[in-house]
Coordinates of C-alpha atoms and ligand atoms in Angstrom, one line a residue:
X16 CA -1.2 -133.8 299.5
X17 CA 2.3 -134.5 298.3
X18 CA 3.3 -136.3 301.9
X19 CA 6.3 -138.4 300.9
X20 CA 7.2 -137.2 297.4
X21 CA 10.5 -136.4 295.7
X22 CA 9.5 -133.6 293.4
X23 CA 12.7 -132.4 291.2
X24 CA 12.6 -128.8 290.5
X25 CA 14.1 -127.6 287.2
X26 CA 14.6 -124.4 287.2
X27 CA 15.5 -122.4 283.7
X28 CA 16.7 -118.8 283.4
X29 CA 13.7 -116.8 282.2
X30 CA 12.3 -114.2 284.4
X31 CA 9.3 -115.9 286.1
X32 CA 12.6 -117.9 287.8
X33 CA 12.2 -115.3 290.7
X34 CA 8.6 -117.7 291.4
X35 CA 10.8 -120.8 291.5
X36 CA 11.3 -119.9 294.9
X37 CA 7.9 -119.9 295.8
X38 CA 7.0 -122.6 293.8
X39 CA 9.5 -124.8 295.7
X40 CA 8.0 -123.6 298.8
X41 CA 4.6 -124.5 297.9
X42 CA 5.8 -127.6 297.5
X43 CA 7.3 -128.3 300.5
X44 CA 4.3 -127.0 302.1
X45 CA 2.3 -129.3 300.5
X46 CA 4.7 -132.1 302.3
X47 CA 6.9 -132.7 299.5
X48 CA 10.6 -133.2 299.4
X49 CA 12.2 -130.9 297.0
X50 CA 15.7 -130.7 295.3
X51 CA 16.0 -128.1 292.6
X52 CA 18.2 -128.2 289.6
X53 CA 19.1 -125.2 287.7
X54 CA 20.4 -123.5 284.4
X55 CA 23.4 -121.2 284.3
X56 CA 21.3 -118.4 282.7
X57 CA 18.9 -119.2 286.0
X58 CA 21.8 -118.0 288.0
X59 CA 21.1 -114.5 286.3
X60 CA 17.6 -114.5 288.2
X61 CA 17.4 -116.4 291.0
X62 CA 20.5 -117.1 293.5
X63 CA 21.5 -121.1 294.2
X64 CA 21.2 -119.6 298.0
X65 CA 17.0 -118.8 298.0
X66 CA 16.6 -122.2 296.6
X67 CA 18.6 -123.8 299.0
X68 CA 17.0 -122.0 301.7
X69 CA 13.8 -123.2 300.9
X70 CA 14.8 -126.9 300.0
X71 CA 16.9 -127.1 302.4
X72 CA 19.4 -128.9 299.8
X73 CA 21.6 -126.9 297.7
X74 CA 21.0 -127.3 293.9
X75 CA 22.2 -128.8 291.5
X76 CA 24.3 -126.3 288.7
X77 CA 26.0 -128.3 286.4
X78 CA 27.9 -131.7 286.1
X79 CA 30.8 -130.7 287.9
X80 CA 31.9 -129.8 291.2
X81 CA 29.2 -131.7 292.4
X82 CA 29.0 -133.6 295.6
X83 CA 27.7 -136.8 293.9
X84 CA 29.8 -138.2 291.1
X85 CA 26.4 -138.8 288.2
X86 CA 24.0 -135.3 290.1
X87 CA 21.8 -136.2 286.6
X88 CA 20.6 -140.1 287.0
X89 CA 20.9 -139.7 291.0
X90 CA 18.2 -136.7 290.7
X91 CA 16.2 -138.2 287.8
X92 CA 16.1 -141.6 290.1
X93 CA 15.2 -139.9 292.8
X94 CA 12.0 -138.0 291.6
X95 CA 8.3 -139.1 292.0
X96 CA 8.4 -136.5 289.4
X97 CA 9.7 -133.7 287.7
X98 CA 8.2 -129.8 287.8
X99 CA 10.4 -127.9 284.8
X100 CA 9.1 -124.3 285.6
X101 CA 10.0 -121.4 284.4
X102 CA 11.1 -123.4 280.9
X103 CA 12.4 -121.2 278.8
X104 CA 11.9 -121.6 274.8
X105 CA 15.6 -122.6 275.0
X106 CA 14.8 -125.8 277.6
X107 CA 11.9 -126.5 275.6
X108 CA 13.6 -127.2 272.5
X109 CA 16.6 -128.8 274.0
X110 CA 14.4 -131.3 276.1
X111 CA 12.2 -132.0 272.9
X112 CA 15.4 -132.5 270.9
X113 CA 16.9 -134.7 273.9
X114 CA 20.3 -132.4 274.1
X115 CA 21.1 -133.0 277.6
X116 CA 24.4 -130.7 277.5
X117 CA 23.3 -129.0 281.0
X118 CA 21.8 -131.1 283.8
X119 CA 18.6 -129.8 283.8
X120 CA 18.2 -131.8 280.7
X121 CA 20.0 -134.2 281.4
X122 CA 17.9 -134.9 284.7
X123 CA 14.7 -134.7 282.6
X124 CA 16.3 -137.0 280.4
X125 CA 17.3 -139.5 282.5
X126 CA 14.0 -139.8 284.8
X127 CA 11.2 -141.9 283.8
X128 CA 8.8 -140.2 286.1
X129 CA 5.9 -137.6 285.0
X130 CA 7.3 -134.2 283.6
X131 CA 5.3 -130.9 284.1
X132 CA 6.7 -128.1 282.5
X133 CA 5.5 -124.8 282.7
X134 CA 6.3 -122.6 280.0
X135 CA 7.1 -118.6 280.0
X136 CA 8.6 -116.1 277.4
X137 CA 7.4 -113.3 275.3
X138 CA 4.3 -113.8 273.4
X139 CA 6.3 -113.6 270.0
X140 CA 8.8 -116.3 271.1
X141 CA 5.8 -118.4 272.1
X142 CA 3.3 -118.3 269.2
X143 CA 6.9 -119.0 267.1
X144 CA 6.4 -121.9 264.5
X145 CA 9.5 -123.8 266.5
X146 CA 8.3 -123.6 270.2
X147 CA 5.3 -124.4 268.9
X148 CA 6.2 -127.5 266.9
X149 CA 8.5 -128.5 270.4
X150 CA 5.6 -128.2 272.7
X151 CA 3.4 -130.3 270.4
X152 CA 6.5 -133.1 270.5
X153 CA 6.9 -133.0 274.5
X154 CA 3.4 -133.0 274.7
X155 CA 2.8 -136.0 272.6
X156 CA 6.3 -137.7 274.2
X157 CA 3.6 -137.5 277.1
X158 CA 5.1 -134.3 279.2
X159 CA 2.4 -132.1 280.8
X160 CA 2.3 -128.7 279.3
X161 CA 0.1 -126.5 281.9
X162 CA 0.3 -123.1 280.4
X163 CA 1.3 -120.1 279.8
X164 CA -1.4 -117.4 280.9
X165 CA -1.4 -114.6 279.2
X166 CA -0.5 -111.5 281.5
X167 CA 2.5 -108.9 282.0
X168 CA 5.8 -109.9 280.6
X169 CA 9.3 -108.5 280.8
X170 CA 9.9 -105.3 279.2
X171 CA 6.2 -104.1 279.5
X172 CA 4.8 -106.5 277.2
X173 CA 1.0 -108.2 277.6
X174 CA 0.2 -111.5 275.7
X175 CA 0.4 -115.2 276.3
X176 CA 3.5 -116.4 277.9
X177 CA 3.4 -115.4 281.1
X178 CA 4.3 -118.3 283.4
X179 CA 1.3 -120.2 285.4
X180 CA 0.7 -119.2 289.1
X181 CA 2.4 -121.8 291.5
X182 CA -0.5 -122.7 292.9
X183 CA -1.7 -124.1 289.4
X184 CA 1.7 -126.1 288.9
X185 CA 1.2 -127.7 292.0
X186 CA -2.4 -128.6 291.4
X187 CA -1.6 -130.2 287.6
X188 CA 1.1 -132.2 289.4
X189 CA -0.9 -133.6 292.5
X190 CA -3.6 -134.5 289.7
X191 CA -0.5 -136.6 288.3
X192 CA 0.6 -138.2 291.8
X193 CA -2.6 -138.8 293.2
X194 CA -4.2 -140.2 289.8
X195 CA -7.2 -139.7 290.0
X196 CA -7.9 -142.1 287.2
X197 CA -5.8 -144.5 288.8
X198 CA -7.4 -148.0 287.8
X199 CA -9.8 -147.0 285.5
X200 CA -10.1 -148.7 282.1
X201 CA -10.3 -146.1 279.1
X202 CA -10.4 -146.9 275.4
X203 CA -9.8 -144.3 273.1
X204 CA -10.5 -144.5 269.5
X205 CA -8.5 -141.7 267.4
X206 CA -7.4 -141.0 264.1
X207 CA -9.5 -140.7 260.3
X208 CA -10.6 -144.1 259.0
X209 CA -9.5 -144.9 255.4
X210 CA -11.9 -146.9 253.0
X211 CA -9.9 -148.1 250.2
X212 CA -11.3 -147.5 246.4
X213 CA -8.4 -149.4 245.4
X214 CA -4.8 -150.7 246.8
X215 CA -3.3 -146.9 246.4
X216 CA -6.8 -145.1 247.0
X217 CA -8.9 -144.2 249.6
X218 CA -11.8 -142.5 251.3
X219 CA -10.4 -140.3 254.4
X220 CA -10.9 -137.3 256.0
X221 CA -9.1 -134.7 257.8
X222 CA -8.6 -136.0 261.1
X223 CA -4.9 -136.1 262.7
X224 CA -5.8 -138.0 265.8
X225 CA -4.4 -135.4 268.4
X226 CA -7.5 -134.8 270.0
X227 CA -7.6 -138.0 270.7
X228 CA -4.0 -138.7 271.8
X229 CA -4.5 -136.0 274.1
X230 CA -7.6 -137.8 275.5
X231 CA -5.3 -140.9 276.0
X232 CA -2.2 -139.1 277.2
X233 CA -3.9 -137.2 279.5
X234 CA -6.2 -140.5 281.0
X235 CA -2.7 -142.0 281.0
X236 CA -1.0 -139.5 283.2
X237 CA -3.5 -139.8 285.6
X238 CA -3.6 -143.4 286.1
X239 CA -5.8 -144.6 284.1
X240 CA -5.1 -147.9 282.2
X241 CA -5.0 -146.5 278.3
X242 CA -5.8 -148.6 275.3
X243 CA -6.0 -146.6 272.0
X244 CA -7.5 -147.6 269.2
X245 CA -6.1 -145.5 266.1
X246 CA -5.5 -145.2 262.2
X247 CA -2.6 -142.2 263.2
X248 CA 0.4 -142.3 264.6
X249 CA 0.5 -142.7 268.4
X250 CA 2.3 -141.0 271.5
X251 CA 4.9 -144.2 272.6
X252 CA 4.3 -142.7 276.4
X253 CA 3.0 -143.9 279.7
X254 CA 2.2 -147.9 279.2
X255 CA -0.4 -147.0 276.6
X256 CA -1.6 -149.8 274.8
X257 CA -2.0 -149.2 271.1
X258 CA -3.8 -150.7 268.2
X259 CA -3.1 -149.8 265.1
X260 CA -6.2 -150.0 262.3
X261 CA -6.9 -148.6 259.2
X262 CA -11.0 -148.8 258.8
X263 CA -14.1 -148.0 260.0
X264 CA -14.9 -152.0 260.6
X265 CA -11.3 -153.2 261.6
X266 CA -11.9 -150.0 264.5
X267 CA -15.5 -151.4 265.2
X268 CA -14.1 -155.0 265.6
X269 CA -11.4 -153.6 268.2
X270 CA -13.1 -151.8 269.6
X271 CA -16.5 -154.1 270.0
X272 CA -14.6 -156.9 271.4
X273 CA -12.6 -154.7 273.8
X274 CA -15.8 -152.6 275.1
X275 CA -16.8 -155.4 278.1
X276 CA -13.5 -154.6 279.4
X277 CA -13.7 -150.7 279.4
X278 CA -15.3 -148.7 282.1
X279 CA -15.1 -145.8 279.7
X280 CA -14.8 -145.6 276.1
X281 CA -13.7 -141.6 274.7
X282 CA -14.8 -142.3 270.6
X283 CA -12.4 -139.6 269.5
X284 CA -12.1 -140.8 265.7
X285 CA -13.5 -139.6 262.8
X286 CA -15.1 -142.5 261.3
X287 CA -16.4 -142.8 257.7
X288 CA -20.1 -143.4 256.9
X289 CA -19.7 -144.8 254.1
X290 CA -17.2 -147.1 252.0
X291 CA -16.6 -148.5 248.7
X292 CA -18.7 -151.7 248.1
X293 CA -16.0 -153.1 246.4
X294 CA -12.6 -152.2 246.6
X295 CA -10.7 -152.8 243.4
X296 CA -7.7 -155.0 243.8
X297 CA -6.2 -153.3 241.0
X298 CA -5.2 -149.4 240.4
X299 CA -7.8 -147.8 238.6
X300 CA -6.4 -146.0 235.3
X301 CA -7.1 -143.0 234.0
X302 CA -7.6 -145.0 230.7
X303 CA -10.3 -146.8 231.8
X304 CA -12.6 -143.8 232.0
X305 CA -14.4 -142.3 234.7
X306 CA -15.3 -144.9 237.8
X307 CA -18.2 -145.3 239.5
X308 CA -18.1 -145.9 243.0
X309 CA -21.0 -147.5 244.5
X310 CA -21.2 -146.6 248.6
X311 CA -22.0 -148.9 251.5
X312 CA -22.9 -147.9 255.2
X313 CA -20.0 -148.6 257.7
X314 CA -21.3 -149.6 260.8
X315 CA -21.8 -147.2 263.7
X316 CA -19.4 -148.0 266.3
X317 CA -20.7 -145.5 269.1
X318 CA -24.5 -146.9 268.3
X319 CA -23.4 -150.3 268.9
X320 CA -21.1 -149.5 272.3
X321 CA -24.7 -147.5 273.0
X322 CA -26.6 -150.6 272.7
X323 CA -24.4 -152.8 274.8
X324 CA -25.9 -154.3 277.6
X325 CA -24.1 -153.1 280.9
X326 CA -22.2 -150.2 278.5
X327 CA -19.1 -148.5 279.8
X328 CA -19.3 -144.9 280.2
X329 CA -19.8 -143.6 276.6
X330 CA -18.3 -139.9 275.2
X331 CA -18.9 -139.5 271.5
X332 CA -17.2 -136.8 269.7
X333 CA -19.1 -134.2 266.7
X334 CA -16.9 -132.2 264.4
X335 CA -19.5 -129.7 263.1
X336 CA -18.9 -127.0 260.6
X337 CA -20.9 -123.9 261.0
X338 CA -23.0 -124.5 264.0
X339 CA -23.0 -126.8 266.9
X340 CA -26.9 -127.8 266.4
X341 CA -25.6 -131.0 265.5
X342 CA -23.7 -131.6 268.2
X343 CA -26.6 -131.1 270.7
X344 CA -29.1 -133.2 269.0
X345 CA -26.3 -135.9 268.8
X346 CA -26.0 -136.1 272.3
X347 CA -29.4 -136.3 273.2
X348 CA -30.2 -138.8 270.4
X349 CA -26.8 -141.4 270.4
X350 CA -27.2 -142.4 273.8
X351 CA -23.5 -141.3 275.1
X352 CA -22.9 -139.6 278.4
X353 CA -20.7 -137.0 277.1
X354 CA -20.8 -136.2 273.9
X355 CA -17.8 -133.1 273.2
X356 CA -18.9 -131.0 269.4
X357 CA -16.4 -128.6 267.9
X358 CA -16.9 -126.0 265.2
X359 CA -14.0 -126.9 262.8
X360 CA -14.6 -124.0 261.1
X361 CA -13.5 -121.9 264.4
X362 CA -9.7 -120.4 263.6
X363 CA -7.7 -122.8 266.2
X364 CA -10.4 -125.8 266.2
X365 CA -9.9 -127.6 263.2
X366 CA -8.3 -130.7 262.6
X367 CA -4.5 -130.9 262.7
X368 CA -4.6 -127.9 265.1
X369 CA -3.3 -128.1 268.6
X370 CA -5.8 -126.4 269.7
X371 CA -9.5 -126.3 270.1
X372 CA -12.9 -124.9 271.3
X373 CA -15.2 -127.7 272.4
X374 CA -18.5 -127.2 274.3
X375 CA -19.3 -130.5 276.0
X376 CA -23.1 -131.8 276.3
X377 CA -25.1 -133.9 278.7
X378 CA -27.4 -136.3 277.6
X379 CA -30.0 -134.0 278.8
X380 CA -28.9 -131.4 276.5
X381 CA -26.8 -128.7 279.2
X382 CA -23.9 -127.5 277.4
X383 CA -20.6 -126.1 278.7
X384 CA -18.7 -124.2 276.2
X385 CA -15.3 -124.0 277.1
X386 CA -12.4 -121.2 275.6
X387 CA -9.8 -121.7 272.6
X388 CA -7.6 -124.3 274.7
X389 CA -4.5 -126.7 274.1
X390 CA -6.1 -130.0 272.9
X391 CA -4.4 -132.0 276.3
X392 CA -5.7 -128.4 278.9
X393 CA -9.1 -130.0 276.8
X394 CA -8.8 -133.7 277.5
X395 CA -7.9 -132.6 281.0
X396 CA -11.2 -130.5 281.3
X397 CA -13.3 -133.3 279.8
X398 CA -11.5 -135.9 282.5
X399 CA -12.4 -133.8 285.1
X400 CA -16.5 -134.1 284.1
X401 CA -16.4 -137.7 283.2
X402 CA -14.7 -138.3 287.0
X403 CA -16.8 -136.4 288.5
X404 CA -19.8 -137.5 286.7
X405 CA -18.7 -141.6 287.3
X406 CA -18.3 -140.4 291.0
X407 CA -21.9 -139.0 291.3
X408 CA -23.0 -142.9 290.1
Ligands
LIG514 N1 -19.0 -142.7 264.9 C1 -19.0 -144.0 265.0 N2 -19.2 -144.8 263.9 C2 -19.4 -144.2 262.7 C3 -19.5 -142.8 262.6 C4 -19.3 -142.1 263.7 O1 -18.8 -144.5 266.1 N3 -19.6 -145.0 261.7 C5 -18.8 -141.9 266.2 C6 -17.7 -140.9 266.1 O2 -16.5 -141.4 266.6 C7 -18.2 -139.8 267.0 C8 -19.7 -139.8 266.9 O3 -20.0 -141.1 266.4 O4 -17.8 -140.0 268.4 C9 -20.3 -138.8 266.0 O5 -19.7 -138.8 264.7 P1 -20.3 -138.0 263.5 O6 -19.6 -138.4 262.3 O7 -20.3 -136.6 263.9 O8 -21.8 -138.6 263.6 P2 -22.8 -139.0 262.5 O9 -23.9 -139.7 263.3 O10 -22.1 -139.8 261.5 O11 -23.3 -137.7 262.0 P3 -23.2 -136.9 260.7 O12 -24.5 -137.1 260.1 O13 -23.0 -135.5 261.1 O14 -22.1 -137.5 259.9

């Protein structure tokens, strides 16, 4: 299944390095053409030797004393892609910072194929505010997190960190290769539309848009042909197309006129119901006395996609708070195919998390509830269903 490829295997000292070798097996098995590339602290777990017996190519240790004059740009040109696994916290944060100072990094750095990078380190080091905050940037620079489990960990420790199995890795990355998105039109709308009151005023709401960059990133890294329609700021990865707008009816207009050319739409925003009837052109005072704001509906941009002769495929997103009733009656009443509800009072689901707990719907009303999962392991999940679901006609 990966007949032909260059896969670059990055290999960073932790001590889930020991399953490099393996890893780079399974990849050669799988009828890839592997050439690994490791950190000095690696060394400390894994000999240069294992991983050249199973290549068949020696790897690459550092800059110098290299056969090839640049071992960096020559691997990073070479790769069909990039597996980073074990990556340490330390590897994390230096690829998320861009400080290429060993060649690990600096092959990341300088390939502009798919990344996968497979975390693993203690629990602590994990859940720290840091890694955390790194992951979240390689993830929205468009690199494909897949994991960690939670399991045994050096020292005797249990707890999310342990690295993935092999067998996963390789699966994530063949999604990658063989996208199997490839060609398909996806509009994604993301982001919390703002209603101005007044020109320093608005109506918002609490949504940060990562569910629905992850939606997009993920389509993207699969082959899909991405156009996102958002009010937040947007993941510059992967050829996506993106369209900046600030409310609900500059969203509806995009996204309206773009529909026809969508063979699914993912309506991940939060939009407003309501706006301001009139928006003052002036900033209200304090002086002035109390305002009154009169409301006006927005329109409903999934009702009118729903309406659409010939529709694309239609997901609608419901953030509920309390119970997920909602959800279910809104996908058996809005006339989506998927419709994906969230409790956002759920520790981990909110809004601004980068996480969440989402039970997807049918139209007919079956639910799959799915665990506490990375938003982009979520958007993966949910591409999987709509694929299959496109592929059953
Ligand atoms: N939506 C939309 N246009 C609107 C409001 C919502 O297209 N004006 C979409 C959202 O992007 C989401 C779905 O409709 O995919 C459900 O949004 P939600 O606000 O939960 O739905 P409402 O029908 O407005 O329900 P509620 O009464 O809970 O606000």
């Amino acid at each position: 299944m990966l007949t032909g490829r260059n896969i670059v295997l990055g290999v960073s000292g932790g001590v889930a390095a020991y399953k490099a070798a393996y890893l780079a097996r399974r990849l050669v098995e799988a009828g890839a053409a592997v050439r690994c590339v490791m950190t000095e602290s690696a060394g400390q777990f894994i000999g240069a030797q294992t991983l050249a017996a199973v290549t068949g190519e020696h790897p690459v240790e550092g800059f110098w004393d290299e056969p090839e004059v640049s071992p960096h740009t020559d691997l990073g040109h070479w790769a069909d892609a990039m597996i980073i696994a074990p990556a340490t916290a330390a590897t994390i944060a230096k690829l998320a910072a861009g400080l290429s100072d060993n060649a690990l990094i600096a092959t990341a750095l300088a390939t502009e194929s798919p990344i996968v990078l497979a975390p693993a380190m203690h629990t602590e080091m994990w859940n720290n505010a840091a890694t955390q905050r790194n992951v979240a940037l390689l993830s929205a620079d468009g690199v494909t997190i897949v994991g960690p489990d939670r399991g045994a960990l050096a020292g005797g420790d249990v707890g999310p960190g342990r690295m993935i199995e092999p067998e996963e890795i390789v699966a994530a990355l063949s999604r990658i290769l063989e996208g199997d998105l490839d060609g398909i039109r996806v509009m994604v709308t993301a982001g919390g539309t703002r209603e101005a009151i007044d020109p320093v005023r608005y109506i918002g709401n609490r949504s940060s848009g990562k569910m629905g960059n992850a939606v997009a990133l993920e389509a993207a890294s699969r082959g899909a042909q991405v156009t996102l329609i958002t009010t937040a700021p947007a993941p510059d990865a992967l050829g996506i197309e993106v369209i900046a707008v600030e409310t609900a009816q500059e969203m509806a207009d995009q996204t309206w006129s773009r529909a026809t050319a969508a063979d699914v739409v993912v309506m991940a925003a939060a939009v407003a119901d309501f706006r301001p009837q009139v928006a003052g052109e002036e900033k209200m005072r304090r002086a002035d006395g109390m305002p009154h704001l009169e409301l006006e509906p927005t329109p409903d941009i999934l009702a009118g996609l729903a309406g659409m002769e010939d529709r694309p495929f239609l997901v609608g997103f419901a953030a509920e708070a309390g119970s997920l009733d909602g959800a279910l009656h809104k996908a058996t009443t809005k006339g989506v195919d998927l419709l994906v509800g969230n409790d956002v009072s759920r520790p981990g689901s909110g809004f601004a998390t980068d996480t969440n707990e989402v039970t997807i719907y049918t139209s007919d009303g079956a639910a799959e509830h799915l665990p506490l999962l990375s938003k982009r392991e979520a958007a993966g999940l949910l591409w999987d269903r709509i694929r299959d679901m496109r592929s059953q006609g």
